Amino acid sequence: MAATKVLVVDDDLNIQRVLVFTLKQEGFEVLVASDGEAGVEMARTGEPELILMDVAMPKLDGYAATQRIRQGERAGARVPIIMLTSEADVGERVKGLRAGADDDIVKPFHPLELIARIRALLARSGTGTREGSVEHTTLGRLGLFYGAKGGVGTTTIAINSGICLTQEFKRRTLLMDANLQFGDLRVFLDLGLESASIVNAINEPDLDTELFKKLVVRHHSALDLLLAPTSPEAADIVVERQRTDPGLLSNVLGIARRLYDYTLIDMAKSIDDFNLQLFDEADVIWVVMTADLSCLKNVQLVLKTMDNLGYERSKVQLVLNRSNAFTGINVKNAESVLGRKIDFQVINEYRGAISALNSGEPFMSSRPDGPLGRSVADFAREVDRQATAEMAAAVR
């Protein structure tokens, strides 16, 4: 079997020697280029299966060389590229990802770490999937909570529905915070900044179920959490990873489906490439709304967008929050404006909801038998009934 071919693009002769020796010791065939322009040409003619690309080089730096390589690639012929950087800086990492790199490693690095990164990236870029034959022992349901506008209570319903499915219905449930820049789960659940996040999951080149479990945070309610990044800069890494390789996000979601009955995702309101992939992969999208004119206008736009995306009507379900609040627009009026039925209603108990959020203790933990808790439980019960009914129909 032919050795895997690795192209080293670096102008430093000492680093070249170290890399060539290390790679050959591990059984790789090595090609070498000493500047960016030569690297682009060698990538075209040498047909490497992976490229190690230095950043600071004469004639053409690593970012520009990576962009040229990507522009010259044939469809389906993407070569994995690892950037060799001299700074552990988020801005530099994002710049590399935007240029088209798949991973990066900061110099000086240990040879064992480099080889591990190379092997993981080669495995990920292969055609096979290591876990494709795993038998599903969960419902594997993926549901999105998408707010028609800010302030409608999307995160509150997502958190408390997850707790209810976990505690009352004994379902294994994961809540993922996909409001990447400004996620609130850490605050609303009184969690620290040191916890792992989706950055760790999507940035891990060899993510599997065992590693995924280590990145998840367990709330005292037994609800598992995959948290949002702690800064907007870190969120950029997730966005760039998904943009350059959507399979990374698919892998995260696929592992979650295998581990959990329900993977619930609290989304941002933007409609971008990241959220569009979530929409595509979801089983159900719960559009959370309130009965006021501005929200109804937004819901109309959301429903039109979902129609244009070709989703079946049953995939998009409307959740009217604060359904008993007086707004001058009742449920029938709202349904008439939208031209469709509202699927779920959650009552208004504003003081209880706000008090729970500010205390860091969700009302499904502190007051599950209260009016608001019972209303969310009704929603979760119907969600679970629909999911189990669909699964039963699928296996007949």
Short mmCIF file of C-alpha atoms in Angstrom, two decimals:
data_model
loop_
_atom_site.label_atom_id
_atom_site.label_comp_id
_atom_site.label_asym_id
_atom_site.label_seq_id
_atom_site.Cartn_x
_atom_site.Cartn_y
_atom_site.Cartn_z
CA MET A 1 0.00 0.00 0.00
CA ALA A 2 1.47 3.41 -1.00
CA ALA A 3 2.59 5.70 1.80
CA THR A 4 0.49 8.77 2.54
CA LYS A 5 2.04 11.82 0.88
CA VAL A 6 2.53 14.96 3.01
CA LEU A 7 3.66 18.32 1.62
CA VAL A 8 5.74 20.52 3.97
CA VAL A 9 5.72 24.22 3.02
CA ASP A 10 8.19 26.12 5.23
CA ASP A 11 11.17 28.40 4.53
CA ASP A 12 13.02 27.51 7.74
CA LEU A 13 15.56 24.76 6.90
CA ASN A 14 15.81 23.59 10.52
CA ILE A 15 12.04 23.14 10.79
CA GLN A 16 12.03 21.42 7.39
CA ARG A 17 14.60 18.88 8.60
CA VAL A 18 12.68 18.18 11.83
CA LEU A 19 9.38 17.75 9.99
CA VAL A 20 10.84 15.54 7.27
CA PHE A 21 12.57 13.31 9.82
CA THR A 22 9.46 13.05 12.03
CA LEU A 23 7.12 12.29 9.13
CA LYS A 24 9.40 9.70 7.54
CA GLN A 25 9.82 7.97 10.90
CA GLU A 26 6.03 7.55 10.92
CA GLY A 27 5.97 6.10 7.40
CA PHE A 28 4.84 9.16 5.44
CA GLU A 29 6.19 10.15 2.04
CA VAL A 30 7.35 13.78 2.25
CA LEU A 31 7.42 16.58 -0.32
CA VAL A 32 9.08 19.93 0.53
CA ALA A 33 8.57 23.49 -0.70
CA SER A 34 10.54 26.48 0.68
CA ASP A 35 8.11 29.34 -0.06
CA GLY A 36 4.42 29.95 -0.64
CA GLU A 37 4.57 30.07 -4.45
CA ALA A 38 6.49 26.81 -4.62
CA GLY A 39 4.01 25.31 -2.19
CA VAL A 40 1.05 26.20 -4.41
CA GLU A 41 2.79 24.64 -7.43
CA MET A 42 3.80 21.52 -5.49
CA ALA A 43 0.23 21.11 -4.22
CA ARG A 44 -0.93 21.12 -7.85
CA THR A 45 1.67 18.77 -9.32
CA GLY A 46 2.64 16.57 -6.38
CA GLU A 47 -0.90 15.56 -5.40
CA PRO A 48 -0.26 15.47 -1.64
CA GLU A 49 -2.87 13.99 0.70
CA LEU A 50 -2.15 16.54 3.44
CA ILE A 51 -0.28 19.86 3.61
CA LEU A 52 1.65 21.42 6.51
CA MET A 53 1.66 25.16 5.75
CA ASP A 54 3.84 27.71 7.54
CA VAL A 55 2.38 31.20 7.91
CA ALA A 56 5.36 33.57 7.59
CA MET A 57 7.18 32.90 4.29
CA PRO A 58 8.71 34.89 1.42
CA LYS A 59 6.98 35.52 -1.94
CA LEU A 60 3.60 34.32 -0.64
CA ASP A 61 2.56 33.88 2.99
CA GLY A 62 0.71 30.81 4.24
CA TYR A 63 -2.71 32.46 4.20
CA ALA A 64 -2.44 33.54 0.55
CA ALA A 65 -0.91 30.21 -0.47
CA THR A 66 -3.77 28.32 1.20
CA GLN A 67 -6.35 30.49 -0.57
CA ARG A 68 -4.72 29.80 -3.94
CA ILE A 69 -4.63 26.08 -3.29
CA ARG A 70 -8.32 26.09 -2.39
CA GLN A 71 -9.19 28.12 -5.50
CA GLY A 72 -7.36 25.66 -7.74
CA GLU A 73 -8.89 22.49 -6.30
CA ARG A 74 -11.30 20.38 -8.30
CA ALA A 75 -14.73 19.65 -6.83
CA GLY A 76 -14.46 16.88 -4.24
CA ALA A 77 -10.62 17.05 -4.17
CA ARG A 78 -10.11 19.10 -1.01
CA VAL A 79 -6.69 18.43 0.57
CA PRO A 80 -6.50 18.82 4.37
CA ILE A 81 -4.23 21.72 5.42
CA ILE A 82 -2.69 22.31 8.86
CA MET A 83 -1.33 25.81 9.46
CA LEU A 84 1.96 26.11 11.40
CA THR A 85 1.61 29.32 13.41
CA SER A 86 3.88 31.10 15.85
CA GLU A 87 1.07 32.60 17.96
CA ALA A 88 -1.77 31.03 19.95
CA ASP A 89 -4.03 33.91 19.01
CA VAL A 90 -7.74 33.51 18.25
CA GLY A 91 -7.57 36.18 15.54
CA GLU A 92 -4.75 34.38 13.75
CA ARG A 93 -6.57 31.06 14.02
CA VAL A 94 -9.74 32.53 12.53
CA LYS A 95 -7.68 34.12 9.73
CA GLY A 96 -6.24 30.69 8.90
CA LEU A 97 -9.67 29.05 8.90
CA ARG A 98 -11.05 31.75 6.65
CA ALA A 99 -8.16 31.18 4.25
CA GLY A 100 -9.20 27.52 4.04
CA ALA A 101 -7.11 25.70 6.64
CA ASP A 102 -8.64 22.71 8.43
CA ASP A 103 -6.54 22.85 11.59
CA ASP A 104 -3.61 24.71 13.13
CA ILE A 105 -0.75 23.96 15.51
CA VAL A 106 1.42 26.49 17.35
CA LYS A 107 5.23 26.32 17.08
CA PRO A 108 7.14 24.98 18.88
CA PHE A 109 5.11 21.76 19.06
CA HIS A 110 5.86 18.22 20.18
CA PRO A 111 6.26 15.74 17.30
CA LEU A 112 3.74 13.38 18.92
CA GLU A 113 1.10 16.13 18.95
CA LEU A 114 1.76 16.91 15.29
CA ILE A 115 1.46 13.25 14.25
CA ALA A 116 -1.75 12.91 16.28
CA ARG A 117 -3.24 15.96 14.53
CA ILE A 118 -2.22 14.64 11.11
CA ARG A 119 -3.67 11.18 11.67
CA ALA A 120 -6.90 12.59 13.09
CA LEU A 121 -7.34 14.97 10.16
CA LEU A 122 -6.63 12.23 7.62
CA ALA A 123 -9.17 9.98 9.34
CA ARG A 124 -11.78 12.72 9.33
CA SER A 125 -11.27 13.51 5.66
CA GLY A 126 -11.63 9.84 4.67
CA THR A 127 -14.74 8.43 3.07
CA GLY A 128 -15.55 5.97 5.88
CA THR A 129 -17.18 6.77 9.21
CA ARG A 130 -15.87 5.05 12.29
CA GLU A 131 -19.20 5.04 14.02
CA GLY A 132 -21.57 4.50 11.12
CA SER A 133 -22.56 1.04 12.28
CA VAL A 134 -23.48 1.99 15.85
CA GLU A 135 -26.95 0.73 16.67
CA HIS A 136 -29.42 3.39 17.72
CA THR A 137 -30.70 2.76 21.24
CA THR A 138 -32.24 6.21 21.71
CA LEU A 139 -35.05 8.15 20.09
CA GLY A 140 -32.34 10.28 18.48
CA ARG A 141 -34.68 13.24 18.08
CA LEU A 142 -33.25 16.64 17.05
CA GLY A 143 -35.45 19.66 17.82
CA LEU A 144 -34.77 23.38 17.45
CA PHE A 145 -36.18 26.26 19.47
CA TYR A 146 -36.21 29.27 17.17
CA GLY A 147 -37.50 32.62 18.46
CA ALA A 148 -39.53 34.72 16.06
CA LYS A 149 -38.04 37.77 17.80
CA GLY A 150 -36.08 38.62 20.92
CA GLY A 151 -37.76 38.43 24.31
CA VAL A 152 -40.40 35.83 23.48
CA GLY A 153 -39.02 33.32 26.02
CA THR A 154 -37.29 30.87 23.69
CA THR A 155 -34.44 30.03 26.07
CA THR A 156 -36.80 29.69 29.04
CA ILE A 157 -38.98 27.17 27.21
CA ALA A 158 -35.92 25.29 25.91
CA ILE A 159 -34.35 24.94 29.37
CA ASN A 160 -37.49 23.91 31.18
CA SER A 161 -38.69 21.55 28.44
CA GLY A 162 -35.32 19.82 28.60
CA ILE A 163 -35.54 19.44 32.37
CA CYS A 164 -39.09 18.11 32.12
CA LEU A 165 -38.17 15.52 29.48
CA THR A 166 -35.26 14.45 31.67
CA GLN A 167 -36.98 14.32 35.05
CA GLU A 168 -40.64 13.56 34.36
CA PHE A 169 -40.36 11.44 31.23
CA LYS A 170 -36.95 9.90 32.02
CA ARG A 171 -35.56 10.75 28.60
CA ARG A 172 -31.86 11.27 28.02
CA THR A 173 -31.76 14.90 26.93
CA LEU A 174 -29.07 17.28 25.71
CA LEU A 175 -29.60 21.03 25.47
CA MET A 176 -27.19 22.75 23.10
CA ASP A 177 -26.69 26.53 23.10
CA ALA A 178 -26.35 27.54 19.45
CA ASN A 179 -26.65 31.25 20.17
CA LEU A 180 -22.94 31.27 19.56
CA GLN A 181 -22.05 34.87 20.34
CA PHE A 182 -24.47 35.64 23.15
CA GLY A 183 -25.75 32.36 24.59
CA ASP A 184 -27.49 32.61 27.96
CA LEU A 185 -27.44 29.06 29.31
CA ARG A 186 -24.35 29.69 31.44
CA VAL A 187 -26.05 32.65 33.10
CA PHE A 188 -29.55 31.22 33.44
CA LEU A 189 -28.23 27.95 34.89
CA ASP A 190 -25.57 29.58 37.08
CA LEU A 191 -22.62 27.87 35.37
CA GLY A 192 -19.03 29.10 35.28
CA LEU A 193 -16.96 30.25 32.32
CA GLU A 194 -14.46 27.41 32.69
CA SER A 195 -16.82 24.75 31.29
CA ALA A 196 -16.18 23.24 27.85
CA SER A 197 -18.26 24.44 24.92
CA ILE A 198 -19.25 23.71 21.34
CA VAL A 199 -15.89 25.21 20.32
CA ASN A 200 -14.15 22.20 21.85
CA ALA A 201 -16.53 19.81 20.09
CA ILE A 202 -16.35 21.27 16.60
CA ASN A 203 -12.63 22.03 16.91
CA GLU A 204 -11.74 18.46 17.86
CA PRO A 205 -10.49 16.67 14.73
CA ASP A 206 -11.21 13.19 16.10
CA LEU A 207 -14.46 13.70 18.00
CA ASP A 208 -16.15 10.47 19.06
CA THR A 209 -18.76 9.54 21.65
CA GLU A 210 -16.31 9.14 24.53
CA LEU A 211 -14.71 12.53 23.96
CA PHE A 212 -18.11 14.12 23.39
CA LYS A 213 -19.24 12.94 26.82
CA LYS A 214 -16.28 14.75 28.40
CA LEU A 215 -17.28 18.04 26.77
CA VAL A 216 -20.85 17.91 28.03
CA VAL A 217 -21.79 19.66 31.30
CA ARG A 218 -24.25 17.89 33.59
CA HIS A 219 -26.78 20.18 35.33
CA HIS A 220 -28.01 19.07 38.76
CA SER A 221 -31.41 18.34 37.16
CA ALA A 222 -29.63 15.60 35.11
CA LEU A 223 -30.05 17.65 31.92
CA ASP A 224 -26.85 17.59 29.85
CA LEU A 225 -25.58 20.78 28.23
CA LEU A 226 -23.30 21.66 25.32
CA LEU A 227 -22.63 25.32 26.00
CA ALA A 228 -21.99 28.30 23.75
CA PRO A 229 -18.50 29.84 23.51
CA THR A 230 -17.50 32.30 26.21
CA SER A 231 -16.63 35.08 23.74
CA PRO A 232 -17.71 36.33 20.30
CA GLU A 233 -14.16 35.71 19.06
CA ALA A 234 -14.35 32.04 19.98
CA ALA A 235 -17.77 31.88 18.31
CA ASP A 236 -16.09 32.91 15.04
CA ILE A 237 -14.06 29.69 15.15
CA VAL A 238 -17.26 27.62 15.23
CA VAL A 239 -18.75 29.56 12.32
CA GLU A 240 -15.59 29.20 10.22
CA ARG A 241 -15.27 25.50 11.00
CA GLN A 242 -18.83 24.90 9.88
CA ARG A 243 -18.41 27.04 6.77
CA THR A 244 -15.28 25.26 5.56
CA ASP A 245 -16.38 21.77 6.61
CA PRO A 246 -20.13 21.33 7.36
CA GLY A 247 -19.39 17.69 8.15
CA LEU A 248 -17.92 18.76 11.48
CA LEU A 249 -21.28 20.05 12.69
CA SER A 250 -23.02 16.99 11.24
CA ASN A 251 -20.66 14.80 13.26
CA VAL A 252 -21.48 16.68 16.48
CA LEU A 253 -25.21 16.34 15.84
CA GLY A 254 -24.89 12.70 14.81
CA ILE A 255 -23.07 11.79 18.01
CA ALA A 256 -25.70 13.64 20.04
CA ARG A 257 -28.48 11.70 18.30
CA ARG A 258 -26.79 8.41 19.18
CA LEU A 259 -26.32 9.37 22.82
CA TYR A 260 -29.62 11.11 23.57
CA ASP A 261 -33.34 10.65 23.10
CA TYR A 262 -33.63 14.41 22.57
CA THR A 263 -31.08 16.92 21.39
CA LEU A 264 -32.69 20.32 21.92
CA ILE A 265 -31.03 23.37 20.39
CA ASP A 266 -31.58 26.94 21.54
CA MET A 267 -30.87 28.98 18.40
CA ALA A 268 -29.98 32.54 17.54
CA LYS A 269 -32.48 34.45 15.39
CA SER A 270 -30.18 35.00 12.42
CA ILE A 271 -30.64 32.93 9.28
CA ASP A 272 -27.08 32.16 8.19
CA ASP A 273 -25.18 29.11 6.94
CA PHE A 274 -24.78 27.70 10.46
CA ASN A 275 -28.48 27.96 11.29
CA LEU A 276 -29.53 26.78 7.84
CA GLN A 277 -27.61 23.56 8.42
CA LEU A 278 -29.36 23.15 11.77
CA PHE A 279 -32.72 23.69 10.05
CA ASP A 280 -31.89 21.06 7.43
CA GLU A 281 -30.77 18.42 9.92
CA ALA A 282 -33.55 18.93 12.48
CA ASP A 283 -36.57 16.67 12.84
CA VAL A 284 -38.72 19.52 14.14
CA ILE A 285 -38.43 23.31 14.43
CA TRP A 286 -40.43 24.97 17.21
CA VAL A 287 -40.98 28.62 16.33
CA VAL A 288 -41.59 30.40 19.63
CA MET A 289 -43.82 33.46 19.40
CA THR A 290 -46.07 35.84 21.30
CA ALA A 291 -49.40 37.35 20.22
CA ASP A 292 -48.36 40.86 19.20
CA LEU A 293 -48.22 42.50 15.79
CA SER A 294 -44.44 42.72 15.39
CA CYS A 295 -44.02 39.07 16.34
CA LEU A 296 -46.81 37.93 14.01
CA LYS A 297 -45.10 39.81 11.18
CA ASN A 298 -41.84 37.98 11.95
CA VAL A 299 -43.59 34.61 12.14
CA GLN A 300 -45.10 35.18 8.69
CA LEU A 301 -41.61 35.80 7.32
CA VAL A 302 -40.21 32.74 9.09
CA LEU A 303 -42.99 30.50 7.73
CA LYS A 304 -42.43 31.84 4.22
CA THR A 305 -38.70 31.14 4.54
CA MET A 306 -39.40 27.59 5.72
CA ASP A 307 -41.73 27.04 2.76
CA ASN A 308 -39.04 28.32 0.38
CA LEU A 309 -36.58 25.89 1.93
CA GLY A 310 -38.96 23.09 1.03
CA TYR A 311 -39.75 21.86 4.55
CA GLU A 312 -42.95 19.97 5.19
CA ARG A 313 -45.44 21.89 7.26
CA SER A 314 -45.30 19.29 10.03
CA LYS A 315 -41.58 20.00 10.54
CA VAL A 316 -42.29 23.61 11.56
CA GLN A 317 -44.50 23.95 14.64
CA LEU A 318 -45.70 27.12 16.34
CA VAL A 319 -45.38 27.58 20.10
CA LEU A 320 -47.40 30.50 21.48
CA ASN A 321 -45.75 31.64 24.70
CA ARG A 322 -47.64 33.76 27.28
CA SER A 323 -50.83 32.61 25.60
CA ASN A 324 -53.08 34.00 28.33
CA ALA A 325 -51.45 37.46 28.40
CA PHE A 326 -53.73 40.29 27.25
CA THR A 327 -52.37 41.79 24.01
CA GLY A 328 -55.61 42.52 22.17
CA ILE A 329 -54.89 39.60 19.82
CA ASN A 330 -56.32 36.23 20.80
CA VAL A 331 -55.31 32.81 19.54
CA LYS A 332 -57.97 32.69 16.82
CA ASN A 333 -56.91 36.12 15.55
CA ALA A 334 -53.29 35.01 15.42
CA GLU A 335 -54.16 31.80 13.58
CA SER A 336 -56.24 33.77 11.09
CA VAL A 337 -53.35 36.16 10.38
CA LEU A 338 -50.86 33.31 9.98
CA GLY A 339 -53.18 31.06 7.99
CA ARG A 340 -52.36 28.03 10.10
CA LYS A 341 -53.01 26.47 13.47
CA ILE A 342 -50.88 27.25 16.53
CA ASP A 343 -49.59 23.86 17.67
CA PHE A 344 -48.75 24.55 21.33
CA GLN A 345 -49.56 27.11 23.99
CA VAL A 346 -47.57 27.96 27.12
CA ILE A 347 -49.24 30.23 29.67
CA ASN A 348 -47.99 33.53 30.99
CA GLU A 349 -46.51 33.71 34.48
CA TYR A 350 -44.00 36.46 33.97
CA ARG A 351 -42.92 36.97 37.58
CA GLY A 352 -42.27 33.29 38.16
CA ALA A 353 -40.31 32.94 34.93
CA ILE A 354 -38.14 36.02 35.53
CA SER A 355 -37.53 35.10 39.15
CA ALA A 356 -36.39 31.64 38.13
CA LEU A 357 -34.04 32.99 35.45
CA ASN A 358 -32.47 35.54 37.77
CA SER A 359 -31.95 32.97 40.53
CA GLY A 360 -30.24 30.47 38.23
CA GLU A 361 -32.79 27.82 39.25
CA PRO A 362 -35.29 26.89 36.48
CA PHE A 363 -38.93 26.72 37.54
CA MET A 364 -39.14 23.07 36.43
CA SER A 365 -36.65 22.35 39.21
CA SER A 366 -37.95 24.74 41.87
CA ARG A 367 -41.72 24.76 41.14
CA PRO A 368 -42.60 21.99 38.67
CA ASP A 369 -46.16 21.77 40.02
CA GLY A 370 -46.87 25.49 39.55
CA PRO A 371 -49.11 26.71 36.70
CA LEU A 372 -46.16 27.52 34.43
CA GLY A 373 -44.45 24.21 35.20
CA ARG A 374 -47.62 22.27 34.37
CA SER A 375 -48.02 24.21 31.12
CA VAL A 376 -44.47 23.40 29.98
CA ALA A 377 -45.00 19.78 31.05
CA ASP A 378 -48.04 19.62 28.75
CA PHE A 379 -45.86 20.85 25.89
CA ALA A 380 -43.10 18.32 26.68
CA ARG A 381 -45.64 15.50 26.99
CA GLU A 382 -47.05 16.21 23.52
CA VAL A 383 -43.54 16.51 22.07
CA ASP A 384 -42.68 13.09 23.51
CA ARG A 385 -45.95 11.59 22.29
CA GLN A 386 -45.31 12.79 18.73
CA ALA A 387 -41.74 11.49 18.75
CA THR A 388 -42.64 8.03 20.03
CA ALA A 389 -45.57 7.80 17.61
CA GLU A 390 -43.30 8.64 14.66
CA MET A 391 -40.73 6.09 15.76
CA ALA A 392 -43.40 3.41 16.18
CA ALA A 393 -44.72 4.15 12.70
CA ALA A 394 -41.21 4.01 11.22
CA VAL A 395 -40.51 0.49 12.52
CA ARG A 396 -43.79 -1.07 11.39
#
